[in-house]
Coordinates of C-alpha atoms in Angstrom, one line a residue:
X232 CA -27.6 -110.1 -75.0
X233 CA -24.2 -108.6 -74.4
X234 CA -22.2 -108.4 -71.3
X235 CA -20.1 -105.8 -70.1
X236 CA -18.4 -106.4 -66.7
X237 CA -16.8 -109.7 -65.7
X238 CA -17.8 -110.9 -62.2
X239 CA -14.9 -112.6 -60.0
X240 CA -15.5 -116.0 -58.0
X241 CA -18.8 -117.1 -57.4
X242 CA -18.3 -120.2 -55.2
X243 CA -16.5 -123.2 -57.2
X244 CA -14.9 -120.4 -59.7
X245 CA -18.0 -118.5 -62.1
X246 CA -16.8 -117.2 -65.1
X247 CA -20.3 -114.7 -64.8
X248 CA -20.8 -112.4 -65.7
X249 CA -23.7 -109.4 -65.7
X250 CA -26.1 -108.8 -68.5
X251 CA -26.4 -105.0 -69.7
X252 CA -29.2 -105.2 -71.7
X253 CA -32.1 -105.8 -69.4
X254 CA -33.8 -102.4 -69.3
X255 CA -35.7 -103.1 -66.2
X256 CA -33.0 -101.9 -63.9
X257 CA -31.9 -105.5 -62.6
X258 CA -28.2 -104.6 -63.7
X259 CA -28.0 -101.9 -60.6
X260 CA -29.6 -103.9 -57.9
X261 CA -27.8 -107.0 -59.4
X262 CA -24.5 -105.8 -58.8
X263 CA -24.5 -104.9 -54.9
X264 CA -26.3 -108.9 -54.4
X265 CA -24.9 -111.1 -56.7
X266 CA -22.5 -112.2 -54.4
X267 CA -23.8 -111.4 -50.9
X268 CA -25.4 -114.4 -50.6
X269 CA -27.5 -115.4 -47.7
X270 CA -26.8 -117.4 -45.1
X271 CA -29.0 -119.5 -43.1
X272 CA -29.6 -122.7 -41.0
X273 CA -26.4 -123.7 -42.6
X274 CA -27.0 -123.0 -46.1
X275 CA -26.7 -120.3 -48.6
X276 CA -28.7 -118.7 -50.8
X277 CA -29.0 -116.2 -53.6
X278 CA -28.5 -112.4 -53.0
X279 CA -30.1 -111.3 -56.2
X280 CA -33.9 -110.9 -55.3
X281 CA -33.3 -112.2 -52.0
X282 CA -36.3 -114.7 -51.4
X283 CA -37.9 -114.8 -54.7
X284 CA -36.2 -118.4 -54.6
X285 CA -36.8 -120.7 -51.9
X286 CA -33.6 -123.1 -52.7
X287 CA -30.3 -122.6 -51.7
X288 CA -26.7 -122.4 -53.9
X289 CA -24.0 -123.5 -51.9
X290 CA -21.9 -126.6 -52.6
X291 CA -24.3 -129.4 -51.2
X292 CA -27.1 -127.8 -53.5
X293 CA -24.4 -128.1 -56.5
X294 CA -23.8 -131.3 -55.8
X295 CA -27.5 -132.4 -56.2
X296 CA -27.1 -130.6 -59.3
X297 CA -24.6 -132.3 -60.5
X298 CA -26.4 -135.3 -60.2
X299 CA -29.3 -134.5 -61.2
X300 CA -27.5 -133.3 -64.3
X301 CA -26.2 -137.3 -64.4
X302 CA -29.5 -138.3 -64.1
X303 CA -31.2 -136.7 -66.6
X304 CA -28.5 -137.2 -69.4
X305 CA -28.9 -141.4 -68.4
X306 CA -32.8 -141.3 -68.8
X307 CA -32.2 -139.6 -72.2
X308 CA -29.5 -142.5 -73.0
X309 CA -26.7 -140.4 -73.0
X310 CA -29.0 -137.1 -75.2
X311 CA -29.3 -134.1 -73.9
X312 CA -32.3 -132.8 -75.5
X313 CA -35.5 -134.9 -77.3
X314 CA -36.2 -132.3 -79.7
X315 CA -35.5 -132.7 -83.4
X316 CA -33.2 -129.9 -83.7
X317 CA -31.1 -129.1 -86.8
X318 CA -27.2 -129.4 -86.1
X319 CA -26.8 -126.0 -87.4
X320 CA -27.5 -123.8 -84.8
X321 CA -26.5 -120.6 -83.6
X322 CA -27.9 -119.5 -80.6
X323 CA -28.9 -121.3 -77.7
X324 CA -30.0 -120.1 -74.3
X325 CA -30.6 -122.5 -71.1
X326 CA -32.5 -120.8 -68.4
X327 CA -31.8 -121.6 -64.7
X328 CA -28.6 -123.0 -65.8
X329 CA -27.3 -123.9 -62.2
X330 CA -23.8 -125.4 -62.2
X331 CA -24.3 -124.7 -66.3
X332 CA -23.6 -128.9 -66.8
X333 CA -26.1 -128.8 -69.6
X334 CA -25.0 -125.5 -71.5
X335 CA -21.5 -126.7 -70.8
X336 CA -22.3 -130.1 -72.4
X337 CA -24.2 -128.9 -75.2
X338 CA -21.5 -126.3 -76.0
X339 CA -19.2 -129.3 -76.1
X340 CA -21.5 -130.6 -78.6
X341 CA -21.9 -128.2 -80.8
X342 CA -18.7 -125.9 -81.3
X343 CA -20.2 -123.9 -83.9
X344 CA -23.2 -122.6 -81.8
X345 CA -23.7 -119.7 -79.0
X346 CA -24.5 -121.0 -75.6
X347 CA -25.7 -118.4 -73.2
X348 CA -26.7 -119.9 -69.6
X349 CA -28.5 -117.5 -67.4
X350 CA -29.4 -117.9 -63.4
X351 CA -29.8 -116.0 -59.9
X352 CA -26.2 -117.5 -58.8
X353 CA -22.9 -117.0 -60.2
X354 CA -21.7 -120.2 -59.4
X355 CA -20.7 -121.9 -63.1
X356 CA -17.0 -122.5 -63.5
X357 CA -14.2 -120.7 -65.1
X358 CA -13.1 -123.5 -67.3
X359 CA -16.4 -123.6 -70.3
X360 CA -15.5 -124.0 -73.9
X361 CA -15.0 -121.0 -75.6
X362 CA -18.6 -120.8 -77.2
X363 CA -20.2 -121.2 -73.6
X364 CA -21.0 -117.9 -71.7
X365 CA -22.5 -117.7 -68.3
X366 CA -25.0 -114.5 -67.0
X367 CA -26.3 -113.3 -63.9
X368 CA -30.3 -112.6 -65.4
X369 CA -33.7 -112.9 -64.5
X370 CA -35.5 -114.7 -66.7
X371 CA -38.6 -113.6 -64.5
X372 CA -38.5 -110.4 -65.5
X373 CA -40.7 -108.3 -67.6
X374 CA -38.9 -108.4 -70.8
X375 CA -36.6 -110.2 -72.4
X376 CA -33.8 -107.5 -74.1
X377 CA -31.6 -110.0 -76.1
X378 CA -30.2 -109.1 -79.3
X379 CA -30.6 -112.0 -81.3
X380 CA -32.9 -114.8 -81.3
X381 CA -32.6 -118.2 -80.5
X382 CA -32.7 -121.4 -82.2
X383 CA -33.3 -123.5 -79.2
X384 CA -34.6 -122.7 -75.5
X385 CA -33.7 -125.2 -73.0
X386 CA -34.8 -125.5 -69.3
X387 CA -34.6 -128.1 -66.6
X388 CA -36.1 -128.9 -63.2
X389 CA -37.4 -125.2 -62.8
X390 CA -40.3 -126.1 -60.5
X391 CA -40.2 -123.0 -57.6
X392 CA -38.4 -120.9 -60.2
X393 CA -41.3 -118.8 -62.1
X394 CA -44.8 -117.5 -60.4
X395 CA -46.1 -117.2 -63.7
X396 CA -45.3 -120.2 -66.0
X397 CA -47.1 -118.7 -69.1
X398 CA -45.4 -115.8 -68.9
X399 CA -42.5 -117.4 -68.9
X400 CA -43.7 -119.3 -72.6
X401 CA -44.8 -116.2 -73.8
X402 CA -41.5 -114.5 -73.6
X403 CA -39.8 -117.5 -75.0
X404 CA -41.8 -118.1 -77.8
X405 CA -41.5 -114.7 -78.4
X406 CA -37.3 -114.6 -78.1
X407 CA -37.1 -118.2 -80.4
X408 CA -36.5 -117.9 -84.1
X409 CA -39.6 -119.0 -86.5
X410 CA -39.0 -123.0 -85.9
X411 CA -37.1 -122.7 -83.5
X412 CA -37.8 -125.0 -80.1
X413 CA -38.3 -124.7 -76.5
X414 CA -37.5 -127.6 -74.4
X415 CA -38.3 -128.1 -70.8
X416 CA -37.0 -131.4 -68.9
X417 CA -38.9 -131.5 -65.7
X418 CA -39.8 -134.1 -62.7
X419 CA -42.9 -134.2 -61.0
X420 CA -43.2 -133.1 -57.3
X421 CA -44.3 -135.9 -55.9
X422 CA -44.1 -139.2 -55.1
X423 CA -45.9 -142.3 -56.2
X424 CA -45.9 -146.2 -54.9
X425 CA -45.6 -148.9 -57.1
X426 CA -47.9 -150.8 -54.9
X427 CA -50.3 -147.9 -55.3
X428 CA -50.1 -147.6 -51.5
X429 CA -48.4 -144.1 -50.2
X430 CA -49.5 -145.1 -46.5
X431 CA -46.4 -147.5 -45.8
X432 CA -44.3 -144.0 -46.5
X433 CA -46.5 -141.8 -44.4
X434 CA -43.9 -138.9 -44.3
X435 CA -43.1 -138.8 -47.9
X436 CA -46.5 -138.3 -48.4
X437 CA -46.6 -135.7 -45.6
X438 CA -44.1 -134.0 -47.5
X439 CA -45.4 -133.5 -50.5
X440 CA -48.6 -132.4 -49.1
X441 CA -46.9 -129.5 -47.0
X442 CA -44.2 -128.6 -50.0
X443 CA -47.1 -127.5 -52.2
X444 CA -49.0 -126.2 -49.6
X445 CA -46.2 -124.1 -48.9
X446 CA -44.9 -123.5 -52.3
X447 CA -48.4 -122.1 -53.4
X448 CA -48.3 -120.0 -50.2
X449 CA -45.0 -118.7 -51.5
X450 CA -46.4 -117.9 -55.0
X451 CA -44.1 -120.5 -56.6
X452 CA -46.0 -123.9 -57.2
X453 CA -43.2 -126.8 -56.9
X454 CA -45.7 -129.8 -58.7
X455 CA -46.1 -128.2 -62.2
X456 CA -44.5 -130.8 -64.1
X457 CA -47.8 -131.9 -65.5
X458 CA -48.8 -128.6 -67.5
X459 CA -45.8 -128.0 -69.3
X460 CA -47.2 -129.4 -72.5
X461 CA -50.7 -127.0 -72.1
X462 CA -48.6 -124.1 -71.1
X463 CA -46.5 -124.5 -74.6
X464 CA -49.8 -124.8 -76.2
X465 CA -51.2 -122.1 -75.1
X466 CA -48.4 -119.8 -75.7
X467 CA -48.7 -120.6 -79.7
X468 CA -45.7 -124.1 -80.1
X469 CA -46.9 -126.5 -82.7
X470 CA -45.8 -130.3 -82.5
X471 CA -46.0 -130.3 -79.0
X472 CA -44.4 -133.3 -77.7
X473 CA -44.7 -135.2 -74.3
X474 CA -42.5 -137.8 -72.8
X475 CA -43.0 -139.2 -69.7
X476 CA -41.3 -141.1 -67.5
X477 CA -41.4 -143.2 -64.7
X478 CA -37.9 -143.6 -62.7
X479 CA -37.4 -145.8 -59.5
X480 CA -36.1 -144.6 -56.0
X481 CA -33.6 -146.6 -55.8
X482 CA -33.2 -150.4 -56.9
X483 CA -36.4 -152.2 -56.5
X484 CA -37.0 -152.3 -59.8
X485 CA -36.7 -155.7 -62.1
X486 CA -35.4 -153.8 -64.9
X487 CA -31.9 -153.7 -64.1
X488 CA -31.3 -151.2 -66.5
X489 CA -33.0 -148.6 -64.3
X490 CA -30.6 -149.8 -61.4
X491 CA -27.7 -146.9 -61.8
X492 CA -30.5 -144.3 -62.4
X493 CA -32.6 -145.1 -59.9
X494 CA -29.3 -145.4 -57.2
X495 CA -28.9 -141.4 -58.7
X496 CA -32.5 -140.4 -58.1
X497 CA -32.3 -142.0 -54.5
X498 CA -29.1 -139.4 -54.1
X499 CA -30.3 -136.6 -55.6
X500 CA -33.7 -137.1 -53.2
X501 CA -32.0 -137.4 -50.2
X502 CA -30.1 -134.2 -50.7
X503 CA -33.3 -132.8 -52.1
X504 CA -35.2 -133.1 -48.7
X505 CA -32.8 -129.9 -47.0
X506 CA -32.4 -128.2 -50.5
X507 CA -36.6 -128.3 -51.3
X508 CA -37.6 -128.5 -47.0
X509 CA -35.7 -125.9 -45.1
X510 CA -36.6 -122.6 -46.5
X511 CA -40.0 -123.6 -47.2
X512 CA -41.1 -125.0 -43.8
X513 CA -38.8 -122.5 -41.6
X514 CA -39.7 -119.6 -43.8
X515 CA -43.5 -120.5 -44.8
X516 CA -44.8 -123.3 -42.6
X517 CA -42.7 -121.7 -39.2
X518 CA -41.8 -124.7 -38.4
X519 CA -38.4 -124.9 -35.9
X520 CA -35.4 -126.1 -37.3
X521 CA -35.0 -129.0 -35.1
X522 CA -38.3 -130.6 -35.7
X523 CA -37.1 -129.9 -39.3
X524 CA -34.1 -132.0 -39.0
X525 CA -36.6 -134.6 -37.2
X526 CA -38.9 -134.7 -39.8
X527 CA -36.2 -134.5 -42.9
X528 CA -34.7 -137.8 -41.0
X529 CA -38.1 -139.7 -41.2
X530 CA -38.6 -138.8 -44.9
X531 CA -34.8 -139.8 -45.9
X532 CA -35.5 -143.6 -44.1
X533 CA -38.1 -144.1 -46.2
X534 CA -36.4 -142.8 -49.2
X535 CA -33.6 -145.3 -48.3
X536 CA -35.9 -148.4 -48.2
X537 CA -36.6 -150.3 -51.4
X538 CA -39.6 -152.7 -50.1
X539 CA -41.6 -148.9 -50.3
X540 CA -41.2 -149.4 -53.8
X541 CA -41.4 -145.4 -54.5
X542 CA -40.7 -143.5 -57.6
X543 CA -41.4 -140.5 -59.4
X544 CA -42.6 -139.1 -62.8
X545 CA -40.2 -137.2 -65.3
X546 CA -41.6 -134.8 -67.9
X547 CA -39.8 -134.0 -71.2
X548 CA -41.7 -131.8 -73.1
X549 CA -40.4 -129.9 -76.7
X550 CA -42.6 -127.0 -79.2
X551 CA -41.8 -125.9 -82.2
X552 CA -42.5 -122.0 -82.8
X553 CA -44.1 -121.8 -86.1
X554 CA -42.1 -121.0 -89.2
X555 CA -42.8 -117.6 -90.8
X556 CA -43.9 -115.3 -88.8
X557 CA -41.7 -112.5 -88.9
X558 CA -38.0 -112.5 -90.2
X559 CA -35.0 -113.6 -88.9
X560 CA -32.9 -111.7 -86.0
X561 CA -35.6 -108.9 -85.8
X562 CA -37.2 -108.4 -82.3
X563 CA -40.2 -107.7 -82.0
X564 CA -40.7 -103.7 -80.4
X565 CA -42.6 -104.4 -76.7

């Protein structure tokens, strides 16, 4: 997909810029919102189909990015993907690319390759290697318009993103090149005990419980972790592969190797519980902001305290699309 008109700063710097290829009419609207962001209860959020996403893009919300980001790569053992990809690619496309750590990353990785990140929010940096282009784009949308085909699809930690995950599948399997693979890294929605008992952290499990009930008021489930490998399934991958996870909130664990990544996961929760809590429970739940603050204070004490013994699940989950089906480089005619 091809862009035509560079976007200036979009928070730490964005090198953005707008896709002209969607025929849906998101170019038009996309250019009076993509940077009158919203602003509220002390955080901002996207202009671009102001809503349609419940979680904010200001700097805090970067920074739990960014470690997330961390996290992820240290659970992989330094990887960034699982799937057995060749190291001949050309064109690669990560979807809700956020801070674009991962396309960035990747692009690093593979110099002779095409990285396009796309995402609601221009807020990527300037400084990306040269084979690394950011896009303003809805991957929601109706149809895909790019103008090549892709050798790998990656996304990560997309849960409130799509209302309609196998839609989503659909249009990547149909946008991958015959054996080319889709990738999603994700982390389950909830929380779990080691001891198997949830009751000694009553308002983590209180928050979970009123996240999904409000996400799935919303439209937008947050806990889909789990059916990333039957979505890919059903949308035609082959080889489907799952790998799951379980990482510690923060050190409790005897494995001291888990120490550093579960210190990140505790950091990347506790910013989690205003990035994931205020829209949903001011917006969805009407709850008022200070019994919001209240609340998020109960859930972050018990985040902090290791004799809780919490953790959550991680889902990596990689399809092949089936070698050939049609030829190379020709879209299909929607």
């Amino acid at each position: 997909m091809m862009a035509d008109q560079p976007f200036g700063d979009g928070g730490r710097g964005s090198g953005v810029e707008l896709s002209s290829g969607d025929e849906s009419g998101f170019e038009e609207s996309a250019r009076s919102s993509v940077f009158e962001f919203r602003e509220e209860n002390g955080r901002t959020y996207h202009g671009v189909k102001d809503g349609a996403y419940l979680l904010p893009n200001d700097w805090a919300e970067q920074d739990r990015l960014e470690i997330l980001h961390q996290l992820f790569t240290k659970l992989l053992e330094g990887k960034l993907y699982l799937a057995p990809i060749s190291h001949d690619l050309h064109q690669v496309l990560d979807v809700g690319t956020g801070t674009g750590a991962w396309a960035i990353d990747f692009g690093d990785q593979f110099a002779s390759a095409n990285v396009q990140g796309i995402d609601l929010s221009p807020i990527q940096p300037t400084s990306v290697p040269p084979n690394v282009i950011f896009y303003v784009e809805d991957a929601e949308g109706d149809h895909w318009s790019y103008k090549t085909k892709f050798d790998l699809i990656h996304c990560r930690a997309l849960c409130g993103v799509f209302a309609n995950w196998p839609k989503f599948y659909a249009q990547a399997y149909k946008n991958l090149q015959p054996g080319g693979y889709m990738e999603t890294q994700d982390y389950a929605c909830q929380i779990y005990s080691n001891s198997n008992n949830m009751g000694m952290a009553p308002n983590c499990a209180k928050w979970m419980q009123e996240l999904e009930s409000a996400s799935t008021e919303h439209g937008k489930t947050l806990n889909i972790a789990h059916k990333h490998r039957k979505w890919m399934i059903d949308a035609g991958f082959e080889d489907v592969t799952e790998t799951i996870r379980n990482v510690p909130i923060g050190e409790w664990t005897e494995n001291s190797d888990l120490h550093e990544i579960g210190q990140l996961l505790r950091s990347q929760m506790k910013l989690a519980t205003t990035s994931f809590t205020l829209a949903h429970y001011s917006r969805i739940l009407k709850y008022n902001i200070e019994s919001i603050h209240v609340f998020m204070a109960y859930v972050n004490k018990e985040l902090s305290d290791d004799a809780l013994q919490l953790y959550m699940r991680f889902h990596f989950v990689y399809g092949r699309k089936p070698m050939g089906l049609q030829p190379e480089n020709q879209m299909q005619q929607d």
